[in-house]
XYZ file of C-alpha atoms in Angstrom:
491
model
C 0.000 0.000 0.000
C 1.239 3.468 -0.921
C 2.017 5.856 1.914
C -0.858 8.358 2.029
C -0.114 12.047 1.709
C -0.353 13.677 5.124
C -1.550 10.678 7.145
C -3.526 11.110 10.348
C -2.411 10.161 13.853
C -4.759 8.832 16.537
C -2.855 8.311 19.789
C -4.945 6.598 22.483
C -3.569 6.090 25.945
C -5.100 5.069 29.225
C -4.082 5.856 32.785
C -2.612 3.113 34.933
C -3.218 0.085 32.700
C -0.902 -2.838 33.333
C 0.307 -4.757 30.341
C -1.264 -8.100 31.237
C -4.803 -6.764 30.756
C -4.925 -7.531 27.020
C -5.310 -10.886 25.315
C -2.184 -10.394 23.220
C -0.212 -10.243 26.489
C -1.697 -13.443 27.838
C -4.942 -12.492 29.579
C -7.834 -14.769 28.665
C -10.476 -13.480 31.089
C -10.798 -9.734 30.503
C -13.096 -8.875 27.598
C -11.260 -6.520 25.249
C -12.501 -7.462 21.747
C -11.768 -4.062 20.221
C -8.213 -3.792 21.474
C -7.721 -7.438 20.508
C -8.745 -6.495 16.970
C -6.355 -3.542 16.988
C -3.540 -5.791 18.237
C -4.076 -8.125 15.278
C -3.428 -5.189 12.931
C -0.522 -3.700 14.886
C 3.081 -4.191 15.806
C 2.897 -5.421 19.403
C 5.657 -4.501 21.827
C 5.963 -7.039 24.620
C 8.535 -5.137 26.705
C 7.525 -1.478 26.448
C 8.628 0.696 29.377
C 7.631 4.128 30.605
C 10.254 6.726 31.520
C 8.911 7.121 35.080
C 6.097 5.097 36.698
C 3.776 7.949 37.687
C 1.400 10.195 35.746
C 2.853 13.649 35.043
C 6.484 12.625 34.413
C 5.477 9.777 32.107
C 3.051 11.974 30.169
C 5.719 14.628 29.787
C 7.925 12.118 27.959
C 5.069 10.818 25.816
C 4.320 14.363 24.684
C 7.836 15.842 24.387
C 10.273 13.006 23.646
C 12.383 14.095 26.634
C 13.076 12.364 29.934
C 11.393 13.928 32.982
C 14.683 15.173 34.406
C 15.265 17.012 31.115
C 11.827 18.543 30.568
C 11.379 19.440 34.249
C 8.240 17.392 35.007
C 9.903 15.251 37.654
C 6.823 14.701 39.828
C 3.048 14.925 39.636
C 1.361 18.284 39.080
C 4.406 20.053 37.658
C 3.188 22.105 34.657
C 4.996 21.500 31.393
C 7.040 24.628 30.721
C 5.834 26.807 27.834
C 9.260 26.651 26.210
C 9.294 22.830 26.077
C 7.522 21.825 22.841
C 5.127 18.913 22.484
C 4.752 16.844 19.342
C 1.866 19.122 18.339
C 4.257 22.085 18.302
C 6.887 20.102 16.417
C 4.464 19.465 13.540
C 4.579 22.825 11.777
C 2.404 21.870 8.800
C -0.613 24.182 9.094
C -2.833 21.722 7.244
C -2.903 19.526 10.340
C -5.631 20.042 12.924
C -4.276 19.143 16.348
C -6.588 18.005 19.130
C -6.250 16.816 22.708
C -9.068 14.963 24.476
C -9.142 13.729 28.071
C -6.864 13.961 31.075
C -3.810 16.165 30.520
C -2.077 16.410 33.922
C 0.643 18.701 32.605
C -0.840 21.924 33.989
C -3.899 24.159 33.479
C -6.134 21.218 32.672
C -9.014 23.080 31.002
C -6.904 25.526 28.963
C -5.893 24.711 25.326
C -2.103 24.798 25.111
C 1.133 23.471 23.623
C -0.012 23.520 19.999
C -3.369 21.770 20.407
C -6.202 23.794 18.847
C -9.118 21.546 19.808
C -9.284 20.805 23.540
C -11.750 18.566 25.391
C -11.081 18.282 29.126
C -12.457 15.951 31.806
C -10.498 16.568 35.030
C -11.045 19.289 37.654
C -9.094 18.075 40.684
C -5.812 19.845 39.859
C -6.944 23.488 40.103
C -4.635 24.152 43.045
C -1.647 23.732 40.704
C -2.783 26.031 37.888
C -0.411 28.734 36.685
C -3.009 31.547 36.739
C -5.755 32.216 39.221
C -8.311 32.978 36.500
C -7.805 29.525 34.978
C -9.335 27.944 38.075
C -12.786 29.269 37.153
C -12.793 27.366 33.865
C -15.119 24.396 33.669
C -14.001 21.116 32.150
C -15.802 20.088 28.971
C -17.113 17.063 30.855
C -18.426 19.343 33.632
C -20.448 21.288 31.066
C -21.733 18.029 29.557
C -22.951 16.787 32.943
C -24.645 20.091 33.758
C -26.419 19.995 30.415
C -27.818 16.605 31.424
C -29.131 17.877 34.736
C -26.343 16.852 37.115
C -25.081 19.194 39.818
C -21.469 19.375 41.078
C -20.876 17.421 44.259
C -17.588 18.896 45.457
C -15.341 21.973 45.639
C -11.777 22.447 44.449
C -9.891 25.693 45.086
C -13.222 27.355 45.833
C -14.966 26.233 42.638
C -17.750 23.647 42.234
C -16.561 20.468 40.527
C -17.653 16.921 39.793
C -15.490 14.543 41.801
C -14.024 11.395 40.294
C -16.097 9.280 42.658
C -19.313 10.993 41.535
C -18.485 10.502 37.844
C -17.545 6.853 38.374
C -20.965 6.112 39.888
C -22.923 7.469 36.907
C -24.625 5.236 34.306
C -22.371 4.305 31.397
C -23.828 6.854 28.970
C -22.636 9.644 31.291
C -19.243 8.114 32.090
C -15.994 9.768 31.085
C -15.126 7.088 28.484
C -18.555 7.404 26.843
C -18.311 11.199 26.813
C -14.803 11.181 25.319
C -15.659 8.620 22.667
C -18.696 10.670 21.644
C -16.592 13.818 21.334
C -13.877 12.029 19.368
C -16.388 10.496 16.956
C -17.923 13.928 16.403
C -14.461 15.377 15.759
C -13.720 12.656 13.212
C -16.967 13.244 11.330
C -16.521 17.005 11.279
C -12.877 16.827 10.155
C -12.808 13.804 7.892
C -11.387 15.856 5.018
C -8.522 17.427 6.958
C -5.362 15.735 8.259
C -5.356 15.562 12.027
C -3.237 14.683 15.027
C -5.481 13.564 17.871
C -4.306 12.552 21.333
C -6.904 10.892 23.553
C -6.369 9.955 27.183
C -8.848 7.965 29.242
C -8.645 8.270 33.042
C -9.689 4.645 33.453
C -8.626 2.105 34.734
C -7.047 4.565 37.213
C -8.668 4.816 40.642
C -11.364 5.134 41.900
C -11.547 1.442 41.146
C -15.246 1.222 40.373
C -17.518 2.102 37.477
C -20.451 1.078 35.270
C -19.050 -2.425 34.656
C -18.809 -3.428 38.312
C -20.127 -6.977 38.486
C -18.968 -7.942 34.999
C -16.303 -10.128 36.609
C -16.796 -12.235 39.720
C -14.065 -12.060 42.370
C -13.943 -15.856 42.521
C -12.961 -15.925 38.824
C -10.011 -13.603 39.324
C -6.510 -15.038 39.233
C -4.177 -13.448 41.759
C -0.753 -12.479 40.351
C 1.894 -15.175 40.527
C 4.003 -12.942 42.784
C 1.090 -12.083 45.092
C 2.701 -14.007 47.956
C 6.052 -12.249 47.529
C 5.576 -8.928 49.332
C 8.595 -6.607 49.521
C 11.186 -8.133 51.855
C 14.072 -6.819 53.945
C 16.249 -6.205 50.869
C 13.525 -4.145 49.160
C 13.371 -0.333 49.308
C 11.673 1.148 52.367
C 9.043 2.743 50.141
C 7.908 -0.620 48.761
C 7.760 -2.169 52.223
C 5.864 0.805 53.610
C 3.340 0.859 50.767
C 2.583 -2.860 51.127
C 1.592 -2.279 54.751
C -0.293 0.904 53.981
C -2.375 -0.717 51.229
C -3.130 -3.636 53.533
C -4.819 -1.254 55.981
C -6.122 1.495 53.664
C -6.629 -0.451 50.455
C -9.245 1.237 48.282
C -12.513 3.136 48.257
C -15.768 1.407 47.406
C -18.758 2.917 45.621
C -20.310 4.052 48.891
C -17.267 6.105 49.823
C -15.988 3.719 52.477
C -12.457 2.369 52.422
C -11.838 -1.368 52.293
C -8.705 -3.018 53.579
C -6.645 -5.448 51.515
C -6.045 -8.089 54.148
C -7.742 -11.111 52.573
C -7.459 -12.795 49.201
C -11.149 -12.125 48.612
C -10.633 -8.368 49.079
C -7.815 -8.442 46.556
C -9.897 -10.444 44.073
C -12.789 -8.039 44.541
C -10.561 -5.035 43.818
C -8.999 -6.671 40.764
C -12.418 -7.675 39.385
C -13.483 -4.038 39.336
C -10.204 -2.971 37.736
C -10.926 -5.502 35.006
C -14.359 -3.909 34.549
C -12.741 -0.533 33.928
C -10.434 -2.074 31.318
C -13.468 -3.482 29.509
C -15.266 -0.136 29.794
C -12.421 1.614 27.988
C -12.345 -1.134 25.367
C -16.024 -0.638 24.598
C -15.529 3.030 23.811
C -12.248 2.551 21.967
C -14.342 0.255 19.759
C -16.756 3.082 18.976
C -13.856 5.237 17.818
C -12.239 2.512 15.694
C -15.596 1.736 14.093
C -16.090 5.403 13.246
C -12.647 5.561 11.645
C -13.600 2.619 9.444
C -17.080 4.002 8.681
C -15.558 7.283 7.477
C -12.917 5.528 5.390
C -10.134 7.000 7.509
C -8.680 3.765 8.872
C -6.336 3.235 5.911
C -4.734 6.652 6.319
C -4.633 6.841 10.123
C -1.753 5.674 12.293
C -3.195 4.332 15.561
C -1.212 3.946 18.779
C -2.511 2.422 21.999
C -0.543 2.484 25.247
C -0.736 3.697 28.878
C 1.158 6.242 30.964
C 2.213 3.555 33.465
C 1.033 0.235 34.817
C -0.537 -0.851 38.096
C 0.727 -3.409 40.580
C -2.838 -4.642 41.203
C -1.828 -7.334 43.690
C 1.714 -8.089 42.545
C 3.912 -8.143 45.658
C 0.667 -7.177 47.463
C 0.949 -3.652 46.128
C -1.478 -1.378 44.289
C -0.970 1.489 41.849
C 2.469 2.696 40.699
C 5.418 4.690 42.149
C 7.677 1.619 42.392
C 10.193 0.204 39.939
C 8.648 -3.254 39.622
C 7.769 -4.510 36.133
C 4.016 -4.269 36.678
C 4.276 -0.518 37.293
C 6.877 0.265 34.620
C 5.797 -1.963 31.738
C 2.756 -1.084 29.619
C 0.820 -2.274 26.579
C 2.008 -0.743 23.328
C 0.326 -1.327 19.966
C 1.350 0.619 16.855
C -0.743 0.293 13.703
C 0.717 1.764 10.516
C -1.867 0.795 7.853
C 0.486 0.893 4.882
C 2.937 -1.477 6.540
C 0.962 -4.600 5.749
C 1.952 -8.118 6.645
C 1.454 -10.643 9.381
C 1.251 -9.319 12.955
C 4.679 -8.794 14.408
C 6.005 -8.929 17.943
C 8.901 -6.832 19.188
C 10.152 -8.808 22.166
C 13.140 -6.810 23.363
C 12.840 -3.781 25.665
C 11.806 -0.438 24.194
C 11.102 2.924 25.812
C 8.286 5.392 25.304
C 11.002 8.027 24.924
C 11.139 6.919 21.272
C 7.455 7.539 20.515
C 7.717 11.218 19.516
C 10.582 10.790 17.010
C 8.964 7.629 15.634
C 5.609 9.304 15.041
C 7.165 12.407 13.526
C 9.105 10.178 11.143
C 5.994 8.192 10.184
C 4.139 11.452 9.471
C 6.992 12.615 7.261
C 8.046 15.410 9.609
C 11.611 16.413 10.509
C 12.901 15.104 13.832
C 14.248 17.925 16.042
C 17.825 17.288 17.218
C 16.989 17.978 20.873
C 14.914 14.797 21.260
C 16.392 12.098 23.480
C 14.858 9.115 21.685
C 15.113 7.875 18.117
C 12.749 6.784 15.390
C 11.636 3.181 15.048
C 10.252 3.792 11.553
C 13.235 2.260 9.685
C 12.846 -0.884 11.796
C 9.065 -0.969 11.391
C 9.534 -0.775 7.607
C 12.062 -3.583 7.722
C 14.832 -1.411 6.288
C 17.108 -2.316 9.181
C 17.034 -4.972 11.908
C 15.818 -3.878 15.304
C 18.751 -2.955 17.550
C 18.556 -4.613 20.940
C 19.698 -2.034 23.446
C 19.027 -1.265 27.114
C 16.272 1.093 28.205
C 16.317 3.494 31.126
C 13.693 4.398 33.714
C 13.936 7.055 36.380
C 12.368 8.023 39.674
C 12.801 11.535 40.970
C 11.839 11.364 44.620
C 8.388 12.475 45.678
C 5.649 12.039 43.111
C 3.636 15.028 44.258
C 1.369 12.942 46.489
C 3.093 12.000 49.745
C 3.242 8.267 50.131
C 4.235 8.807 53.736
C 1.553 10.269 55.932
C -0.079 7.435 57.773
C 1.285 5.248 60.560
C 5.032 4.707 60.590
C 4.761 0.888 60.794
C 7.899 0.832 62.888
C 10.062 2.684 60.356
C 11.992 5.582 61.891
C 10.524 8.872 60.676
C 13.932 10.062 59.494
C 14.352 6.970 57.318
C 10.905 7.422 55.814
C 11.577 11.019 54.878
C 14.965 10.131 53.430
C 13.477 7.322 51.375
C 10.636 9.527 50.203
C 13.007 11.907 48.454
C 15.366 9.250 47.086
C 15.950 9.241 43.339
C 16.422 6.004 41.411
C 17.895 5.171 38.016
C 17.039 1.859 36.366
C 18.393 -0.001 33.367
C 16.738 -2.997 31.697
C 18.825 -4.966 29.200
C 17.715 -7.082 26.231
C 19.076 -10.238 27.863
C 16.884 -9.636 30.900
C 18.974 -7.946 33.563
C 17.393 -5.132 35.556
C 19.324 -2.891 37.924
C 17.697 -0.285 40.172
C 20.237 2.107 41.690
C 19.056 4.392 44.480
C 20.959 7.457 45.615
C 20.527 6.241 49.228
C 21.912 2.778 48.488
C 18.679 0.741 48.268
C 19.898 -1.136 45.192
C 18.194 -4.057 43.451
C 19.327 -6.462 40.733
C 16.965 -8.903 39.045
C 17.445 -11.513 36.368
C 14.137 -11.171 34.515
C 14.936 -14.129 32.287
C 15.120 -16.500 35.258
C 13.022 -14.515 37.716
C 10.420 -12.493 35.760
C 8.352 -11.993 38.920
C 11.211 -10.128 40.659
C 11.224 -12.273 43.775
C 14.991 -12.474 44.361
C 17.275 -9.456 44.671
C 20.700 -10.519 43.387
C 22.496 -7.249 44.050
C 24.886 -8.567 46.690
C 25.941 -11.594 44.654
C 26.097 -10.113 41.154
C 28.979 -7.675 41.440
C 30.301 -8.071 37.892
C 26.854 -7.690 36.394
C 26.212 -4.640 38.575
C 29.410 -2.966 37.397
C 28.542 -3.602 33.746
C 24.991 -2.275 34.117
C 26.195 0.684 36.132
C 28.422 1.641 33.202
C 25.301 1.718 30.989
C 23.547 4.043 33.431
C 26.578 6.320 33.647
C 26.755 6.656 29.835
C 23.039 7.397 29.688
C 23.418 10.007 32.434
C 26.184 11.707 30.483
C 24.130 11.716 27.288
C 21.034 13.152 29.006
C 22.890 15.453 31.426
C 21.475 13.690 34.453
C 23.140 14.822 37.700
C 21.982 12.139 40.170
C 24.963 10.764 42.069
C 24.931 6.995 42.402
C 27.356 4.677 44.149
C 27.566 0.898 43.762
């Protein structure tokens, strides 16, 4: 198939979706027929990693092609600086209409910015971090939609009435955030079918609150607990991981009625995971609406489609929930890339790749120049088959606090000074093609895993793998020099 002139880009990403939630990655219980169909038409990446396992930093890399420590978004709720361009600003062709739909989490949530002309917002909980006081009065597009359907705000944020996430998650499906976003995207596609577009769409789900319209779709007794469920963080794990495991045990998750459930029993874990699965299926349903509209309008053959997530979720692995740790379940995400004119049998890329490469890859696919300041590189020559895929290490970072204090409850016997020190500790991680993973912490909480032999990360080999550590440390040092990273690490 000939490469279309000025192809479209539809970039769909979710929030907090672990890789194992799709059939192509081994799950046989969660219903995701639409994403399964997309996977059959896509290049599937089995070892795709985020740059930092928490929302704002990861999103900053997805949008800018720069690591968080470079673009400045090192923790949650740090606005993306005006002078740091997104992919929308890098595409200078004025024929393209650029749109952003959904959660942004890079500052001033309701305000169109960074090259996107069409802006549909859904989140209102970040007003306290906005760069201008007058921006706080703006209503999210979803807020306006709910008011038009007779709903009244249930909460306040920075002195303004808002719809809380819990309120929205309890609404019937037709008023849910995924349904609203899909409807807006389908309208956009119909209204702009004759113009090239770049459209980024982010669903909040399956991010907490872990309930929604599909509660009850999956029975807790049918849920499989993760294979490393009975391997909670041990004495040679970072303090943060050990603390979080105990905190989640006692303060696990909110239910629909606003009460908090503990995570002490296997049934409570299965119940939580069953509802997370329901949110995955909810997103799939509305992704299907969008893909069907693309096909109906005859746009599917000229539209590049990407599906991924900003980070994963532990969801029971090591008896942890959410992200903020360097385990595989938090750092590894689904990644599907469909380039319609690259026909052929479905392909798997089974060595590690980083989302840092998404911006240069997509610019290259769209026929745009790749700015020299980007820290990733294009995969397009490899996707075309012009060159074999290079198998190289990928790098992940953690930059201390994530913007939401993970310390704040009981100390669980940890000295307060140690908790505060651990809270601010930065980490640099390398994952190699042959399966080694090294986490180096600036306070010495180091971990080494052999993912080939121990994919569940149950045995920290740091003390017995000195030669491997030295080799992997040299990779991290070279990467730090290339990206001007100033974290001091000692092995």
